[in-house]
Coordinates of C-alpha atoms in Angstrom, one line a residue:
M1 CA -0.1 -0.1 0.1
K2 CA 1.1 3.4 -1.0
D3 CA 0.6 6.5 -2.7
L4 CA -2.5 7.0 -0.5
K5 CA -4.1 10.2 -1.1
P6 CA -5.8 11.8 1.5
T7 CA -9.1 13.8 0.6
R8 CA -10.9 16.3 2.6
S9 CA -14.3 15.0 3.6
L10 CA -14.5 16.3 6.9
H11 CA -18.0 16.2 6.9
R12 CA -18.1 12.5 6.3
L13 CA -15.0 11.8 8.9
Q14 CA -17.0 13.7 12.0
R15 CA -20.4 11.8 11.1
L16 CA -18.2 8.5 11.7
I17 CA -17.3 9.5 14.1
D18 CA -20.0 10.8 16.1
E19 CA -21.1 7.4 16.0
G20 CA -18.9 6.3 18.1
E21 CA -17.9 2.4 18.4
H22 CA -20.8 -0.2 17.4
E23 CA -21.0 -3.0 15.8
Q24 CA -19.4 -2.1 12.6
Q25 CA -17.0 0.6 13.8
D26 CA -14.1 0.5 15.8
F27 CA -11.6 3.4 17.1
K28 CA -7.9 2.8 16.9
Y29 CA -5.5 5.5 17.9
L30 CA -2.7 3.2 16.5
I31 CA -1.8 -0.2 15.7
S32 CA 1.0 -1.9 18.0
D33 CA -0.4 -5.1 17.4
A34 CA -1.1 -7.1 14.3
R35 CA -2.6 -10.6 16.2
K36 CA -5.2 -8.3 17.4
I37 CA -6.1 -6.3 14.3
A38 CA -7.0 -9.4 12.6
R39 CA -9.2 -10.5 15.9
S40 CA -10.8 -7.6 15.0
I41 CA -10.9 -7.9 10.5
S42 CA -12.5 -11.3 11.4
A43 CA -15.3 -10.3 14.1
F44 CA -15.9 -7.9 11.1
A45 CA -15.9 -9.9 8.3
N46 CA -18.1 -13.1 10.5
H47 CA -20.4 -10.6 11.4
S48 CA -21.8 -7.6 8.5
G49 CA -18.7 -6.1 7.9
G50 CA -16.6 -2.4 9.3
R51 CA -14.6 -0.5 9.2
L52 CA -11.8 0.6 11.5
L53 CA -11.0 4.5 11.6
I54 CA -7.4 4.8 12.8
G55 CA -5.5 8.1 14.5
V56 CA -8.8 8.5 16.6
K57 CA -9.4 8.1 20.3
D58 CA -11.9 5.8 22.5
N59 CA -13.1 9.0 23.3
G60 CA -13.5 10.4 19.3
T61 CA -10.9 12.5 19.7
I62 CA -8.7 12.8 16.0
A63 CA -5.1 12.4 17.1
G64 CA -3.7 11.3 13.1
V65 CA -2.2 7.9 12.3
R66 CA 1.7 8.4 12.7
S67 CA 2.2 7.2 9.4
E68 CA 1.6 4.7 6.5
E69 CA 3.3 2.3 9.4
D70 CA 0.2 1.1 10.2
I71 CA -1.2 0.5 6.8
Y72 CA 1.3 -2.1 6.7
M73 CA 0.6 -3.8 9.6
I74 CA -3.0 -4.1 8.8
E75 CA -2.0 -5.7 5.5
Q76 CA 0.4 -7.7 8.2
A77 CA -2.4 -9.2 10.0
S78 CA -4.9 -10.0 6.9
D79 CA -1.9 -11.9 5.6
L80 CA 0.1 -14.0 8.3
Y81 CA -2.9 -14.2 11.0
C82 CA -6.0 -14.3 9.1
S83 CA -7.1 -17.5 7.5
P84 CA -9.0 -16.6 4.9
H85 CA -7.3 -14.1 4.3
V86 CA -9.4 -10.9 4.1
T87 CA -8.7 -8.1 1.5
V88 CA -9.1 -4.6 3.2
D89 CA -9.7 -1.7 1.0
F90 CA -8.1 2.1 2.7
E91 CA -8.8 5.6 1.9
A92 CA -7.6 8.5 3.9
I93 CA -9.4 11.6 4.8
K94 CA -7.4 14.9 6.0
A95 CA -8.7 16.1 9.5
S96 CA -8.5 20.0 10.3
G97 CA -4.8 21.0 11.7
G98 CA -3.3 18.2 8.8
A99 CA -4.3 15.8 11.0
V100 CA -5.1 12.5 8.7
V101 CA -7.2 9.5 9.9
F102 CA -7.4 6.2 7.9
I103 CA -10.6 4.3 7.4
A104 CA -9.7 0.6 7.1
T105 CA -13.2 -1.0 5.8
V106 CA -14.3 -5.1 6.1
E107 CA -16.3 -6.4 3.8
R108 CA -18.8 -9.3 5.2
A109 CA -16.3 -12.8 4.5
L110 CA -18.6 -14.4 1.6
S111 CA -17.4 -18.0 3.4
R112 CA -17.2 -18.1 6.5
P113 CA -15.7 -18.3 9.4
V114 CA -13.0 -16.3 9.3
S115 CA -10.4 -17.5 11.8
V116 CA -6.6 -16.1 13.4
R117 CA -4.2 -18.0 13.8
E118 CA -4.1 -17.3 17.8
A119 CA 0.2 -17.5 19.6
E120 CA 0.0 -21.2 20.5
G121 CA -1.2 -21.8 16.7
K122 CA -4.8 -21.9 17.7
L123 CA -7.4 -21.2 14.8
T124 CA -10.1 -18.9 16.7
A125 CA -13.3 -16.9 14.8
Y126 CA -14.3 -14.1 16.2
Y127 CA -17.8 -12.1 16.3
R128 CA -18.6 -8.6 17.0
V129 CA -20.8 -7.4 19.8
K130 CA -21.9 -4.3 20.2
D131 CA -17.8 -2.4 20.3
E132 CA -16.1 -6.0 21.2
N133 CA -14.7 -8.7 19.0
L134 CA -15.5 -11.8 21.3
A135 CA -14.6 -15.5 19.8
A136 CA -17.5 -17.4 18.3
P137 CA -19.5 -20.2 19.9
P138 CA -18.0 -23.6 18.6
L139 CA -21.4 -24.3 17.0
M140 CA -22.2 -21.2 15.9
V141 CA -18.5 -21.9 13.4
E142 CA -19.9 -25.2 13.0
A143 CA -22.9 -24.0 11.6
W144 CA -20.9 -21.2 9.4
R145 CA -18.8 -24.0 7.8
L146 CA -22.2 -26.2 7.0
A147 CA -23.7 -23.2 5.0
A148 CA -20.8 -22.8 2.7
D149 CA -21.2 -26.6 2.0
S150 CA -24.9 -26.2 -0.3
D151 CA -24.4 -30.2 -0.2
G152 CA -24.9 -30.5 3.0
L153 CA -27.3 -28.0 3.9
L154 CA -30.8 -29.6 3.9
L155 CA -34.3 -27.8 4.1
K156 CA -36.2 -30.1 5.8
L157 CA -36.3 -30.3 9.7
D158 CA -36.4 -33.9 11.1
D159 CA -38.5 -34.9 14.4
I160 CA -35.4 -33.5 16.9
E161 CA -35.4 -30.3 15.5
T162 CA -39.0 -29.5 15.8
Q163 CA -38.3 -30.4 19.5
L164 CA -35.7 -28.6 20.0
I165 CA -36.9 -25.1 18.4
D166 CA -39.8 -25.5 21.6
L167 CA -37.8 -26.2 24.4
I168 CA -35.4 -23.3 22.9
H169 CA -38.6 -21.1 22.4
S170 CA -40.0 -21.6 26.0
N171 CA -36.9 -22.2 28.1
P172 CA -34.3 -19.1 27.4
G173 CA -30.8 -19.5 28.0
I174 CA -31.2 -23.1 27.8
D175 CA -27.4 -25.3 27.0
M176 CA -26.9 -28.0 24.8
Q177 CA -26.7 -30.3 27.7
Q178 CA -30.3 -29.4 28.9
L179 CA -31.4 -29.7 25.6
A180 CA -30.0 -33.0 24.9
V181 CA -31.8 -34.0 28.5
A182 CA -34.9 -32.5 27.8
A183 CA -35.4 -33.5 24.2
H184 CA -34.4 -37.6 25.0
A185 CA -31.7 -37.2 22.5
S186 CA -27.6 -37.7 22.6
A187 CA -25.2 -35.4 22.7
R188 CA -23.9 -35.9 19.4
N189 CA -27.6 -35.9 17.5
T190 CA -28.5 -32.4 19.8
R191 CA -25.1 -31.4 18.3
R192 CA -26.2 -31.8 14.6
A193 CA -29.3 -30.6 14.9
L194 CA -28.7 -27.3 16.4
V195 CA -25.8 -26.6 13.8
H196 CA -28.1 -27.8 11.2
L197 CA -31.1 -25.2 12.4
L198 CA -28.0 -22.5 13.0
A199 CA -26.9 -23.0 9.2
L200 CA -30.8 -22.3 8.4
D201 CA -31.4 -19.2 10.8
V202 CA -33.8 -21.1 12.4
I203 CA -32.6 -20.7 15.4
R204 CA -29.0 -18.1 16.5
Y205 CA -27.1 -17.0 19.1
H206 CA -28.2 -14.1 21.4
H207 CA -25.1 -11.8 23.3
D208 CA -26.9 -11.2 26.3
G209 CA -24.1 -9.4 28.0
R210 CA -22.7 -11.9 29.4
Q211 CA -22.2 -14.8 27.2
F212 CA -24.1 -16.5 24.3
T213 CA -27.5 -17.8 24.0
L214 CA -29.6 -19.9 21.5
I215 CA -33.0 -18.1 20.7
V216 CA -35.3 -18.5 18.1
T217 CA -35.0 -16.4 14.8
E218 CA -38.3 -13.9 14.6
P219 CA -39.7 -14.6 11.2

């Protein structure tokens, strides 16, 4: 990445900053940890896309970037730590006083999950919840893989899947082990059914501020 010419889109920049940090936007004063940025890229790609405003403090103050090394760090985050690689688009905006803010935009991945290679070699997929990057529940990750494999996705629901939908609807916060007991099903069959329902978006994960819980998707 080179020759990134800053524009004078001050109104647009201020509008973005006024939105604050949310599911599709994060402020970064500086880029110092490529793996940490890879988690943001993963979370945005696995959710609905998003952008990093680089050179903006957490309180919305424009500090400006120090050099184009921040761009190289983000490209390194995607190239070295994201699996698969994620394309990040960049633009630069010149604010008052000559400070420059980089906007790094990540689109939602066409095929999920996008995972991060952690220090111990483990691959972890992240998901954006409000202004946080959280490790996605294993069943969510399995459902993404199933959804990406159209040959493995059946539209017809079986008896255990129908029963699980009713149990989730009537028992908010119920976990997989409790579902298996209530449905008189094995852990393996319960897991398979939940992954299928998640892939079909019949049920989904909701984060209640403490943990991910399963809920029935509203029609």
